[in-house]
Amino acid sequence: MRLRSYVAVVVLIVAVGLFARPSFARIIVGLSSVNVAFLPVYVTQEKGFFKDEGLDVLLVLFNAGATNLQALVGGDIQMMGSAFVETIGGRAAGADTKNFWGICNIMPFQLYSQPGFTSMKDAKGKRFAISRFGSLTDYLTRATLRHFGIDPKDVTILQIGSTPARFAALSAKAVDASIVWFPVTEIAKSQGFTKLFDLKEIFPEWPYETFAARESWLGKER
């Protein structure tokens, strides 16, 4: 029942300006990652609910919120599903990005590290994996370091890509630590990696995964 309600809301949210648009107008929606938070979007597309509402929706996957934002600002996509950090950063830089709906208010990320890396006091000189500079994982990694009194300049921050790519780098010992989330957190735990820190200790409430568009587009399509 909850998933059905969520799917209905997704249809409503994506159908911005439905009555002002011709039938089956193309709306390109960029998604910043493959995760269960976006499952209702995929279900809505797979079941044809978008087309039932006169919408032709194309879902495009990006490997980071930063690249998703670039596509939105550049006009290559009309909407993006991502963390709010990227769109707020874009707004601060002068882009007319606007978050108009949030999926949930939780912090799902945890910082996992190599088995021998068991304390943040040992973080200096270590290699931390993120998706891309300017992305959510970049922001959260730097925020965690500062929380423990560590200057991000004292570690090496590497652009690796999506959560699976970052975990693969961790498994290959190409990095010392990475922010990951469920179900990778459970895999990391089962394989003996160290749960270094749970980010909900810093951010107990977090608007995780939001939808955004350019404000000029939203105003026009209404």
Tab-separated table of C-alpha atoms in Angstrom:
chain	number	residue	atom	x	y	z
A	1	MET	CA	0.000	0.000	0.000
A	2	ARG	CA	2.805	2.395	0.905
A	3	LEU	CA	4.602	1.708	-2.412
A	4	ARG	CA	1.375	2.283	-4.344
A	5	SER	CA	0.877	5.615	-2.614
A	6	TYR	CA	4.467	6.567	-3.349
A	7	VAL	CA	4.103	5.645	-7.023
A	8	ALA	CA	1.010	7.830	-7.227
A	9	VAL	CA	2.928	10.730	-5.756
A	10	VAL	CA	5.814	10.188	-8.193
A	11	VAL	CA	3.404	10.387	-11.119
A	12	LEU	CA	1.958	13.604	-9.706
A	13	ILE	CA	5.364	15.159	-9.059
A	14	VAL	CA	6.830	14.368	-12.468
A	15	ALA	CA	3.646	15.507	-14.159
A	16	VAL	CA	4.466	19.151	-13.454
A	17	GLY	CA	2.501	21.265	-15.871
A	18	LEU	CA	0.567	18.282	-17.167
A	19	PHE	CA	-2.385	20.315	-18.384
A	20	ALA	CA	-0.160	22.860	-20.101
A	21	ARG	CA	1.732	20.269	-22.134
A	22	PRO	CA	0.805	18.325	-25.268
A	23	SER	CA	0.335	14.605	-24.779
A	24	PHE	CA	3.481	12.490	-24.608
A	25	ALA	CA	5.833	15.466	-24.381
A	26	ARG	CA	9.328	14.247	-23.550
A	27	ILE	CA	10.578	14.897	-20.006
A	28	ILE	CA	14.121	13.749	-19.305
A	29	VAL	CA	14.778	12.954	-15.645
A	30	GLY	CA	18.337	12.457	-14.451
A	31	LEU	CA	18.931	10.128	-11.504
A	32	SER	CA	22.190	10.381	-9.587
A	33	SER	CA	22.438	6.759	-8.509
A	34	VAL	CA	20.832	3.345	-8.606
A	35	ASN	CA	19.172	2.889	-5.232
A	36	VAL	CA	15.937	1.744	-3.670
A	37	ALA	CA	14.843	5.328	-3.014
A	38	PHE	CA	14.179	5.661	-6.742
A	39	LEU	CA	12.429	2.286	-7.084
A	40	PRO	CA	8.946	3.869	-7.413
A	41	VAL	CA	10.226	5.954	-10.334
A	42	TYR	CA	11.334	2.824	-12.177
A	43	VAL	CA	8.083	1.039	-11.296
A	44	THR	CA	6.069	3.997	-12.573
A	45	GLN	CA	7.921	3.903	-15.874
A	46	GLU	CA	7.852	0.101	-16.205
A	47	LYS	CA	4.100	-0.093	-15.545
A	48	GLY	CA	3.339	2.657	-18.042
A	49	PHE	CA	1.829	5.048	-15.499
A	50	PHE	CA	3.668	8.023	-16.992
A	51	LYS	CA	2.183	7.329	-20.414
A	52	ASP	CA	-1.242	6.916	-18.839
A	53	GLU	CA	-0.901	10.564	-17.794
A	54	GLY	CA	0.231	11.712	-21.232
A	55	LEU	CA	3.919	11.834	-20.336
A	56	ASP	CA	6.902	10.446	-22.195
A	57	VAL	CA	9.542	10.165	-19.455
A	58	LEU	CA	13.113	9.156	-20.170
A	59	LEU	CA	15.201	8.188	-17.127
A	60	VAL	CA	18.929	8.839	-17.455
A	61	LEU	CA	21.448	7.527	-14.933
A	62	PHE	CA	24.439	9.604	-13.837
A	63	ASN	CA	27.313	8.378	-11.685
A	64	ALA	CA	27.226	11.417	-9.387
A	65	GLY	CA	24.987	14.292	-8.379
A	66	ALA	CA	27.537	16.808	-9.643
A	67	THR	CA	27.326	15.526	-13.224
A	68	ASN	CA	23.542	15.292	-12.935
A	69	LEU	CA	23.459	18.960	-11.912
A	70	GLN	CA	25.632	19.938	-14.872
A	71	ALA	CA	23.128	18.299	-17.200
A	72	LEU	CA	20.225	20.106	-15.509
A	73	VAL	CA	21.873	23.527	-15.640
A	74	GLY	CA	22.939	22.910	-19.236
A	75	GLY	CA	19.370	22.088	-20.275
A	76	ASP	CA	20.100	18.480	-21.239
A	77	ILE	CA	17.528	17.218	-18.710
A	78	GLN	CA	14.404	18.813	-17.267
A	79	MET	CA	14.444	17.275	-13.777
A	80	MET	CA	16.959	15.595	-11.537
A	81	GLY	CA	16.616	13.184	-8.654
A	82	SER	CA	19.567	13.639	-6.359
A	83	ALA	CA	20.766	14.912	-3.002
A	84	PHE	CA	19.784	18.477	-2.203
A	85	VAL	CA	23.430	19.435	-1.608
A	86	GLU	CA	24.203	19.616	-5.322
A	87	THR	CA	21.221	21.764	-6.234
A	88	ILE	CA	21.760	24.144	-3.328
A	89	GLY	CA	25.373	24.450	-4.416
A	90	GLY	CA	24.205	25.206	-7.929
A	91	ARG	CA	21.826	27.837	-6.620
A	92	ALA	CA	24.612	29.442	-4.607
A	93	ALA	CA	26.719	29.552	-7.769
A	94	GLY	CA	24.002	31.435	-9.641
A	95	ALA	CA	21.967	28.654	-11.278
A	96	ASP	CA	18.174	28.813	-10.982
A	97	THR	CA	17.879	25.285	-9.573
A	98	LYS	CA	15.034	24.573	-7.174
A	99	ASN	CA	14.222	21.526	-5.062
A	100	PHE	CA	10.479	20.970	-5.098
A	101	TRP	CA	9.999	17.551	-3.471
A	102	GLY	CA	11.860	15.307	-1.051
A	103	ILE	CA	11.575	11.527	-0.825
A	104	CYS	CA	12.570	10.930	2.789
A	105	ASN	CA	14.195	12.537	5.816
A	106	ILE	CA	16.892	10.073	6.883
A	107	MET	CA	20.674	9.796	6.840
A	108	PRO	CA	21.478	6.385	5.301
A	109	PHE	CA	25.246	6.730	4.917
A	110	GLN	CA	28.015	5.109	6.918
A	111	LEU	CA	31.773	5.419	6.570
A	112	TYR	CA	33.518	2.066	6.100
A	113	SER	CA	37.271	1.529	6.088
A	114	GLN	CA	39.985	-1.089	5.761
A	115	PRO	CA	40.158	-3.489	8.749
A	116	GLY	CA	43.312	-1.849	10.098
A	117	PHE	CA	41.807	1.639	9.976
A	118	THR	CA	39.694	1.653	13.137
A	119	SER	CA	39.635	5.251	14.358
A	120	MET	CA	39.164	8.655	12.767
A	121	LYS	CA	42.140	9.890	14.769
A	122	ASP	CA	44.228	7.882	12.275
A	123	ALA	CA	42.627	9.535	9.226
A	124	LYS	CA	45.504	11.836	8.293
A	125	GLY	CA	47.251	10.637	5.162
A	126	LYS	CA	44.488	8.171	4.310
A	127	ARG	CA	42.695	7.879	0.944
A	128	PHE	CA	38.945	8.579	0.944
A	129	ALA	CA	36.730	7.662	-2.021
A	130	ILE	CA	33.934	9.947	-3.228
A	131	SER	CA	31.816	9.973	-6.373
A	132	ARG	CA	32.779	13.398	-7.765
A	133	PHE	CA	33.975	16.713	-6.388
A	134	GLY	CA	30.956	18.824	-5.454
A	135	SER	CA	28.751	15.769	-4.933
A	136	LEU	CA	26.963	14.597	-1.797
A	137	THR	CA	29.698	12.096	-0.928
A	138	ASP	CA	32.291	14.848	-1.270
A	139	TYR	CA	30.349	17.131	1.065
A	140	LEU	CA	29.691	14.406	3.642
A	141	THR	CA	33.274	13.158	3.627
A	142	ARG	CA	34.606	16.654	4.276
A	143	ALA	CA	31.936	17.299	6.929
A	144	THR	CA	32.887	14.078	8.734
A	145	LEU	CA	36.582	14.952	8.671
A	146	ARG	CA	35.891	18.413	10.080
A	147	HIS	CA	33.629	16.899	12.739
A	148	PHE	CA	36.686	15.051	14.031
A	149	GLY	CA	38.900	18.116	13.759
A	150	ILE	CA	40.693	16.950	10.623
A	151	ASP	CA	41.443	19.315	7.746
A	152	PRO	CA	40.348	17.658	4.467
A	153	LYS	CA	43.659	18.840	3.014
A	154	ASP	CA	45.376	16.319	5.297
A	155	VAL	CA	43.807	13.362	3.473
A	156	THR	CA	43.639	12.293	-0.166
A	157	ILE	CA	40.149	12.517	-1.653
A	158	LEU	CA	39.738	10.425	-4.807
A	159	GLN	CA	36.931	10.641	-7.374
A	160	ILE	CA	35.882	7.021	-7.889
A	161	GLY	CA	32.206	7.037	-8.883
A	162	SER	CA	29.046	5.352	-7.651
A	163	THR	CA	28.655	3.390	-4.410
A	164	PRO	CA	29.411	0.018	-6.105
A	165	ALA	CA	32.530	1.522	-7.703
A	166	ARG	CA	33.700	2.979	-4.396
A	167	PHE	CA	33.162	-0.319	-2.600
A	168	ALA	CA	35.059	-2.125	-5.353
A	169	ALA	CA	37.941	0.302	-4.797
A	170	LEU	CA	37.762	-0.376	-1.060
A	171	SER	CA	37.771	-4.132	-1.673
A	172	ALA	CA	40.790	-3.785	-3.959
A	173	LYS	CA	42.569	-1.711	-1.286
A	174	ALA	CA	42.817	1.181	-3.743
A	175	VAL	CA	41.316	3.432	-1.057
A	176	ASP	CA	41.318	3.356	2.724
A	177	ALA	CA	37.734	4.460	3.361
A	178	SER	CA	34.493	5.348	1.639
A	179	ILE	CA	30.989	6.471	2.450
A	180	VAL	CA	28.514	3.759	1.438
A	181	TRP	CA	24.899	2.977	2.134
A	182	PHE	CA	22.505	0.011	2.323
A	183	PRO	CA	22.816	-2.698	1.109
A	184	VAL	CA	26.556	-2.137	0.605
A	185	THR	CA	26.878	-1.380	4.326
A	186	GLU	CA	25.766	-4.931	5.117
A	187	ILE	CA	28.127	-6.394	2.525
A	188	ALA	CA	31.023	-4.373	3.921
A	189	LYS	CA	30.238	-5.552	7.438
A	190	SER	CA	30.022	-9.202	6.372
A	191	GLN	CA	33.390	-8.963	4.618
A	192	GLY	CA	35.185	-7.649	7.665
A	193	PHE	CA	35.524	-3.969	6.837
A	194	THR	CA	35.387	-1.507	9.731
A	195	LYS	CA	32.330	0.659	10.300
A	196	LEU	CA	34.294	3.772	11.096
A	197	PHE	CA	31.392	6.155	11.580
A	198	ASP	CA	27.619	6.403	11.178
A	199	LEU	CA	26.822	9.782	9.668
A	200	LYS	CA	23.454	10.031	11.369
A	201	GLU	CA	25.440	10.951	14.482
A	202	ILE	CA	26.198	14.260	12.742
A	203	PHE	CA	23.023	14.539	10.679
A	204	PRO	CA	20.180	12.701	12.494
A	205	GLU	CA	17.714	14.121	9.978
A	206	TRP	CA	18.681	14.595	6.371
A	207	PRO	CA	16.514	15.349	3.305
A	208	TYR	CA	17.800	12.371	1.355
A	209	GLU	CA	17.025	12.213	-2.364
A	210	THR	CA	15.030	15.148	-3.676
A	211	PHE	CA	13.683	16.155	-7.047
A	212	ALA	CA	14.748	19.454	-8.563
A	213	ALA	CA	14.373	21.437	-11.756
A	214	ARG	CA	15.316	24.840	-13.069
A	215	GLU	CA	12.988	27.415	-11.560
A	216	SER	CA	12.476	29.009	-14.974
A	217	TRP	CA	11.303	25.647	-16.340
A	218	LEU	CA	8.981	25.033	-13.399
A	219	GLY	CA	7.389	28.455	-13.820
A	220	LYS	CA	6.896	27.966	-17.545
A	221	GLU	CA	5.441	24.468	-17.261
A	222	ARG	CA	2.903	25.344	-14.605
